[in-house]
Short mmCIF file of N, CA and C in Angstrom, two decimals:
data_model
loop_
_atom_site.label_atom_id
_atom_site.label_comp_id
_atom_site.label_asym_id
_atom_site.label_seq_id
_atom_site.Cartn_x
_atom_site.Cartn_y
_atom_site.Cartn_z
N UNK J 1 141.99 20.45 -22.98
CA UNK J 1 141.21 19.24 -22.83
C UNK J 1 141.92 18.33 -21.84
N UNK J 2 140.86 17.87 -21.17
CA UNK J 2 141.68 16.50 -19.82
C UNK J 2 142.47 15.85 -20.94
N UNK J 3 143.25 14.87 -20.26
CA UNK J 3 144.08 13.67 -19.96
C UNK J 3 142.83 12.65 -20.60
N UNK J 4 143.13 11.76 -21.26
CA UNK J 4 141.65 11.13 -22.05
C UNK J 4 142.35 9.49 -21.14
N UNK J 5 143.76 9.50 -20.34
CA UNK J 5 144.53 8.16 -19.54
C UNK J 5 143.00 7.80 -19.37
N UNK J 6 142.41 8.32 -18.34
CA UNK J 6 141.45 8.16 -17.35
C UNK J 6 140.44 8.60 -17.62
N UNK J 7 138.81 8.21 -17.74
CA UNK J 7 137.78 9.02 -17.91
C UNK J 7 136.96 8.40 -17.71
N UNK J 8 136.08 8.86 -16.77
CA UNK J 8 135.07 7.91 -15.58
C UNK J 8 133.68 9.24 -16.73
N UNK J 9 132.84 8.24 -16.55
CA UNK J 9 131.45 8.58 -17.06
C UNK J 9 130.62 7.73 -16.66
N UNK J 10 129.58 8.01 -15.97
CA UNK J 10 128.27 7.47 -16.02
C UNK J 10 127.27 6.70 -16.74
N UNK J 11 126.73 5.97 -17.13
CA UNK J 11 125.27 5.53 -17.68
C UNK J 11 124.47 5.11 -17.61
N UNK J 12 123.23 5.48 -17.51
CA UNK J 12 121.67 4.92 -16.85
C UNK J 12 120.85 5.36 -17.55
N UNK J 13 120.17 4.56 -18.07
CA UNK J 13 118.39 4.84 -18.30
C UNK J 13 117.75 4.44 -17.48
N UNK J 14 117.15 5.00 -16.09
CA UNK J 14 116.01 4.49 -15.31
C UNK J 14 114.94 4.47 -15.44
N UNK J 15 114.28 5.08 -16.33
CA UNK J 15 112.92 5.53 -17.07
C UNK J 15 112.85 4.36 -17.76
N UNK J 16 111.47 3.22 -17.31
CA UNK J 16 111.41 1.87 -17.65
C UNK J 16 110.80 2.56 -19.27
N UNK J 17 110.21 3.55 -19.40
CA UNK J 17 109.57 4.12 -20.77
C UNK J 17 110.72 4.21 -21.82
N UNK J 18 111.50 4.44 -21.21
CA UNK J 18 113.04 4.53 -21.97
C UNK J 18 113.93 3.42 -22.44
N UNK J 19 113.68 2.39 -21.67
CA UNK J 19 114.33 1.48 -21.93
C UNK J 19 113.90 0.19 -23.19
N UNK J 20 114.97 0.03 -24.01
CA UNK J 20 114.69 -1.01 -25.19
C UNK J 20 114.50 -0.32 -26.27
N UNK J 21 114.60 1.27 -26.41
CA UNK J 21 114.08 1.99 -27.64
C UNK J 21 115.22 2.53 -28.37
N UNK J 22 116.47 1.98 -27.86
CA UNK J 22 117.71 2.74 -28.41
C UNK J 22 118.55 3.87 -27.62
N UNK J 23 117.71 4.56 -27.00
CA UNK J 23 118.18 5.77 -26.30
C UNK J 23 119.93 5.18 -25.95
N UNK J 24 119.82 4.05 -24.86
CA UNK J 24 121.37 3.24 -24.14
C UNK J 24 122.29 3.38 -25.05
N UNK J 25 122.22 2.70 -26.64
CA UNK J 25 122.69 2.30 -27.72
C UNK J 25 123.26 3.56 -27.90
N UNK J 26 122.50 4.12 -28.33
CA UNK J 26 123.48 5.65 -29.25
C UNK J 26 123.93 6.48 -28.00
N UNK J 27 123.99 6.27 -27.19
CA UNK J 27 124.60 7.48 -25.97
C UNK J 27 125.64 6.36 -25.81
N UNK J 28 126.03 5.31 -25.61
CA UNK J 28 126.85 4.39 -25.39
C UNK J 28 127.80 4.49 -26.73
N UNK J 29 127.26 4.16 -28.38
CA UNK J 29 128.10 4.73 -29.48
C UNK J 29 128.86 6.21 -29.74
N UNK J 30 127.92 7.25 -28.78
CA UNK J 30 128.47 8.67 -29.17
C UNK J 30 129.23 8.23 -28.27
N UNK J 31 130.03 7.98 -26.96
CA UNK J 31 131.00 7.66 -26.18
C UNK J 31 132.07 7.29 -26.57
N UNK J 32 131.73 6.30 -27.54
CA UNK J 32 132.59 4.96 -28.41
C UNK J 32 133.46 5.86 -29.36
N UNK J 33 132.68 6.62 -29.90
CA UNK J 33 133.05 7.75 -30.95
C UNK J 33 134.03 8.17 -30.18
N UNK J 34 133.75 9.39 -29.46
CA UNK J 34 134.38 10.24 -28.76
C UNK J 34 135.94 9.63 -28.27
N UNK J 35 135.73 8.85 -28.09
CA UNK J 35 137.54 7.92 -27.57
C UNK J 35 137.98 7.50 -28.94
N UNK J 36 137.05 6.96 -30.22
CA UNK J 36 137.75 6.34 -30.79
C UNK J 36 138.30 7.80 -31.83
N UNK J 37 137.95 9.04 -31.70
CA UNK J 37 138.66 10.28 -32.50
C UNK J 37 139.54 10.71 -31.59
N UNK J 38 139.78 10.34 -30.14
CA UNK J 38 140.98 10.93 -29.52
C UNK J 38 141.87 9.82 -29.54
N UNK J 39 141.44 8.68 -30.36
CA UNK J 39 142.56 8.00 -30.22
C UNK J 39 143.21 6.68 -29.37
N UNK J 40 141.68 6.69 -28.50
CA UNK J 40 141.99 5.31 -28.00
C UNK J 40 141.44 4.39 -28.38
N UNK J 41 142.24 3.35 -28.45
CA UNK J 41 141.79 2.15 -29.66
C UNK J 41 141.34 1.02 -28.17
N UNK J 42 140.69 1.10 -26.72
CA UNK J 42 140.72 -0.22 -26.27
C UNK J 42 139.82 0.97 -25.03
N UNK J 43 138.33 0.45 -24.63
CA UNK J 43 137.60 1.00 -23.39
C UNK J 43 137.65 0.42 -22.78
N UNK J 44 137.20 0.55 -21.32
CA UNK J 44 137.13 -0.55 -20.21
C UNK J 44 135.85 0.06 -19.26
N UNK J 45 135.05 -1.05 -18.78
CA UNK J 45 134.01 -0.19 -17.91
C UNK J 45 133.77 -1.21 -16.58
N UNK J 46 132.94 -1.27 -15.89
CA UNK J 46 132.43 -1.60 -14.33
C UNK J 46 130.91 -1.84 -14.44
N UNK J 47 130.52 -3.48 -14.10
CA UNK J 47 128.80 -2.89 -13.57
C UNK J 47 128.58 -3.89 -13.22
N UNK J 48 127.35 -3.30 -12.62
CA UNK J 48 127.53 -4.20 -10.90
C UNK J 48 126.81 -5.81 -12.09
N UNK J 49 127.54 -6.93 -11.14
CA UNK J 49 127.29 -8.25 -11.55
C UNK J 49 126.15 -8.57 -11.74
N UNK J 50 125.40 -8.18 -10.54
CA UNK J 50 124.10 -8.29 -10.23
C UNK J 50 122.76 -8.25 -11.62
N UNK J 51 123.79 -6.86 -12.08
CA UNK J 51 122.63 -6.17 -13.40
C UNK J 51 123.12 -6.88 -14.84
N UNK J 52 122.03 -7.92 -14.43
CA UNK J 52 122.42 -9.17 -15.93
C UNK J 52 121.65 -8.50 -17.19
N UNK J 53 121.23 -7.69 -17.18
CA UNK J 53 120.14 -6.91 -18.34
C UNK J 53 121.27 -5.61 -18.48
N UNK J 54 122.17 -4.98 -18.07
CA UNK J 54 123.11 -4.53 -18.32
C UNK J 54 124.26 -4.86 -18.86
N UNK J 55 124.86 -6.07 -18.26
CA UNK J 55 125.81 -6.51 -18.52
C UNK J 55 125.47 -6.93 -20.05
N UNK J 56 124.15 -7.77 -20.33
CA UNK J 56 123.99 -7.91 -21.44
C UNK J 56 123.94 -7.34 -22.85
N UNK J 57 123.47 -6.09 -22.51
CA UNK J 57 123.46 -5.05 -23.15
C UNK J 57 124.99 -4.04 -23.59
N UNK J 58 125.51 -4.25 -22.71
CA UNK J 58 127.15 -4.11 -23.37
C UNK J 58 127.82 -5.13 -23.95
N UNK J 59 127.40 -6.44 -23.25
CA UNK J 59 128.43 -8.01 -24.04
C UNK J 59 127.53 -7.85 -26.09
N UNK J 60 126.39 -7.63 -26.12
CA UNK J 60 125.57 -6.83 -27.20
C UNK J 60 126.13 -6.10 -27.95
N UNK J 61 127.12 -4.98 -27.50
CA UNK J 61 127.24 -3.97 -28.08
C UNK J 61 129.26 -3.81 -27.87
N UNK J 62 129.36 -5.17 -28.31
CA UNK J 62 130.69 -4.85 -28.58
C UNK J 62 132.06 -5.32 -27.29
N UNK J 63 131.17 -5.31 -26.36
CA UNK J 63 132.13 -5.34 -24.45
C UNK J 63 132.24 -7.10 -24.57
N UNK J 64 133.49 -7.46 -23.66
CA UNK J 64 133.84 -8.84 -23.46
C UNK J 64 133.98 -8.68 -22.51
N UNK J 65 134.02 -9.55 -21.32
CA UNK J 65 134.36 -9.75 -20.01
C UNK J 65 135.87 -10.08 -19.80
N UNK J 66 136.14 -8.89 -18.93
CA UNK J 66 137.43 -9.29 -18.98
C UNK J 66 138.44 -9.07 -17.39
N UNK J 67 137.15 -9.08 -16.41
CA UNK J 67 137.56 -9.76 -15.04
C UNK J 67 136.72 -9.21 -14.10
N UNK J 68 137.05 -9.56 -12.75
CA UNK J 68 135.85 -8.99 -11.69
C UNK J 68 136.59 -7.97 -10.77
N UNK J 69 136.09 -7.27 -9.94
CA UNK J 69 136.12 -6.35 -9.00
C UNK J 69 134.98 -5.92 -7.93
N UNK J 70 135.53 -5.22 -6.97
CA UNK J 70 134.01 -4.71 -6.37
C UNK J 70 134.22 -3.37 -6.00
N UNK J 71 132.93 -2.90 -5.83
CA UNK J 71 132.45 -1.46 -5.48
C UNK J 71 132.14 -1.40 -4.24
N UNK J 72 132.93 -0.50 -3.34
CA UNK J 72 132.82 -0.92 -1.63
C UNK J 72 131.95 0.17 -1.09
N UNK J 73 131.05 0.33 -0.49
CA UNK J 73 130.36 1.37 0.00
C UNK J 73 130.18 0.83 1.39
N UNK J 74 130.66 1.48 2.08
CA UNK J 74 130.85 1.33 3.76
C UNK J 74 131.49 0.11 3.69
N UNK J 75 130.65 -1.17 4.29
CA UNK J 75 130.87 -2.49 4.82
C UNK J 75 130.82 -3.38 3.93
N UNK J 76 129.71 -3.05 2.83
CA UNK J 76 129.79 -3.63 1.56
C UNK J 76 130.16 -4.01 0.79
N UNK J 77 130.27 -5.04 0.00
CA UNK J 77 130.81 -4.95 -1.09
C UNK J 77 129.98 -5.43 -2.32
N UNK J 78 130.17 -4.62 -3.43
CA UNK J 78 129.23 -5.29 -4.36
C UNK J 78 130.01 -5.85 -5.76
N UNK J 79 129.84 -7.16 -6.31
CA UNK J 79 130.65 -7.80 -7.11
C UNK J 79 130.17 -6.96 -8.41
N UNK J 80 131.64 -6.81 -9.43
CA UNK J 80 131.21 -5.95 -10.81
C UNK J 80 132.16 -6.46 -11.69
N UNK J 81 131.78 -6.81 -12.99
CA UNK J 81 132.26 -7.16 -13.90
C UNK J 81 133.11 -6.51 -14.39
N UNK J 82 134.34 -6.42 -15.11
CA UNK J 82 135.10 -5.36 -15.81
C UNK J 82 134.81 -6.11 -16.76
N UNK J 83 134.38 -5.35 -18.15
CA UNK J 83 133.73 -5.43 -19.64
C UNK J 83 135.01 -4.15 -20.52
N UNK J 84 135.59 -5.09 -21.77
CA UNK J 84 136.23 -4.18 -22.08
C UNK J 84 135.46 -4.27 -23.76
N UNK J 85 136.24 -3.45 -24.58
CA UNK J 85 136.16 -3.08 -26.32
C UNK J 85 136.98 -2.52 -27.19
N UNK J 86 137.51 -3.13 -27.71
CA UNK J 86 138.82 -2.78 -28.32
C UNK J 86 137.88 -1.54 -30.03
N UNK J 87 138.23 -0.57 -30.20
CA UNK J 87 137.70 0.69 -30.86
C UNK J 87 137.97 0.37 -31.85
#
């Protein structure tokens, strides 16, 4: 099994049919799980500032704000919250 230091994962529901029914919630808790049986007691995640219906939805489910950063793609830059949760 990887190194659990580091572990980048994804999450999106883009399917507006999808969204508000729970699906986010329990794929976001089985995650929660998964670190909190290997043992890490503290997550940390990234999302873009912009997505206030995201951000919300983790400050919801446990995440605190706990500083900023950005995501650089070419010339860009896009402002992102770091949201953490202690397990």
């Amino acid at each position: 099994m990887p190194s659990l230091d580091l572990f980048a994962a994804f999450l999106q529901i883009s399917a507006k049919r999808h969204q508000g029914n729970g699906a986010g919630r329990r794929l976001l808790q089985s995650g929660l799980k998964f670190c909190a049986e290997a043992g890490r007691p503290n997550v940390w995640l990234a999302v873009n500032a912009e997505n206030e219906r995201a951000t919300s939805f983790y400050i919801r489910n446990g995440f605190e704000k706990a500083g900023e950063t950005h995501f650089q793609i070419g010339d860009q830059a896009y402002p992102n919250h770091i949201l953490r949760a202690s397990l």
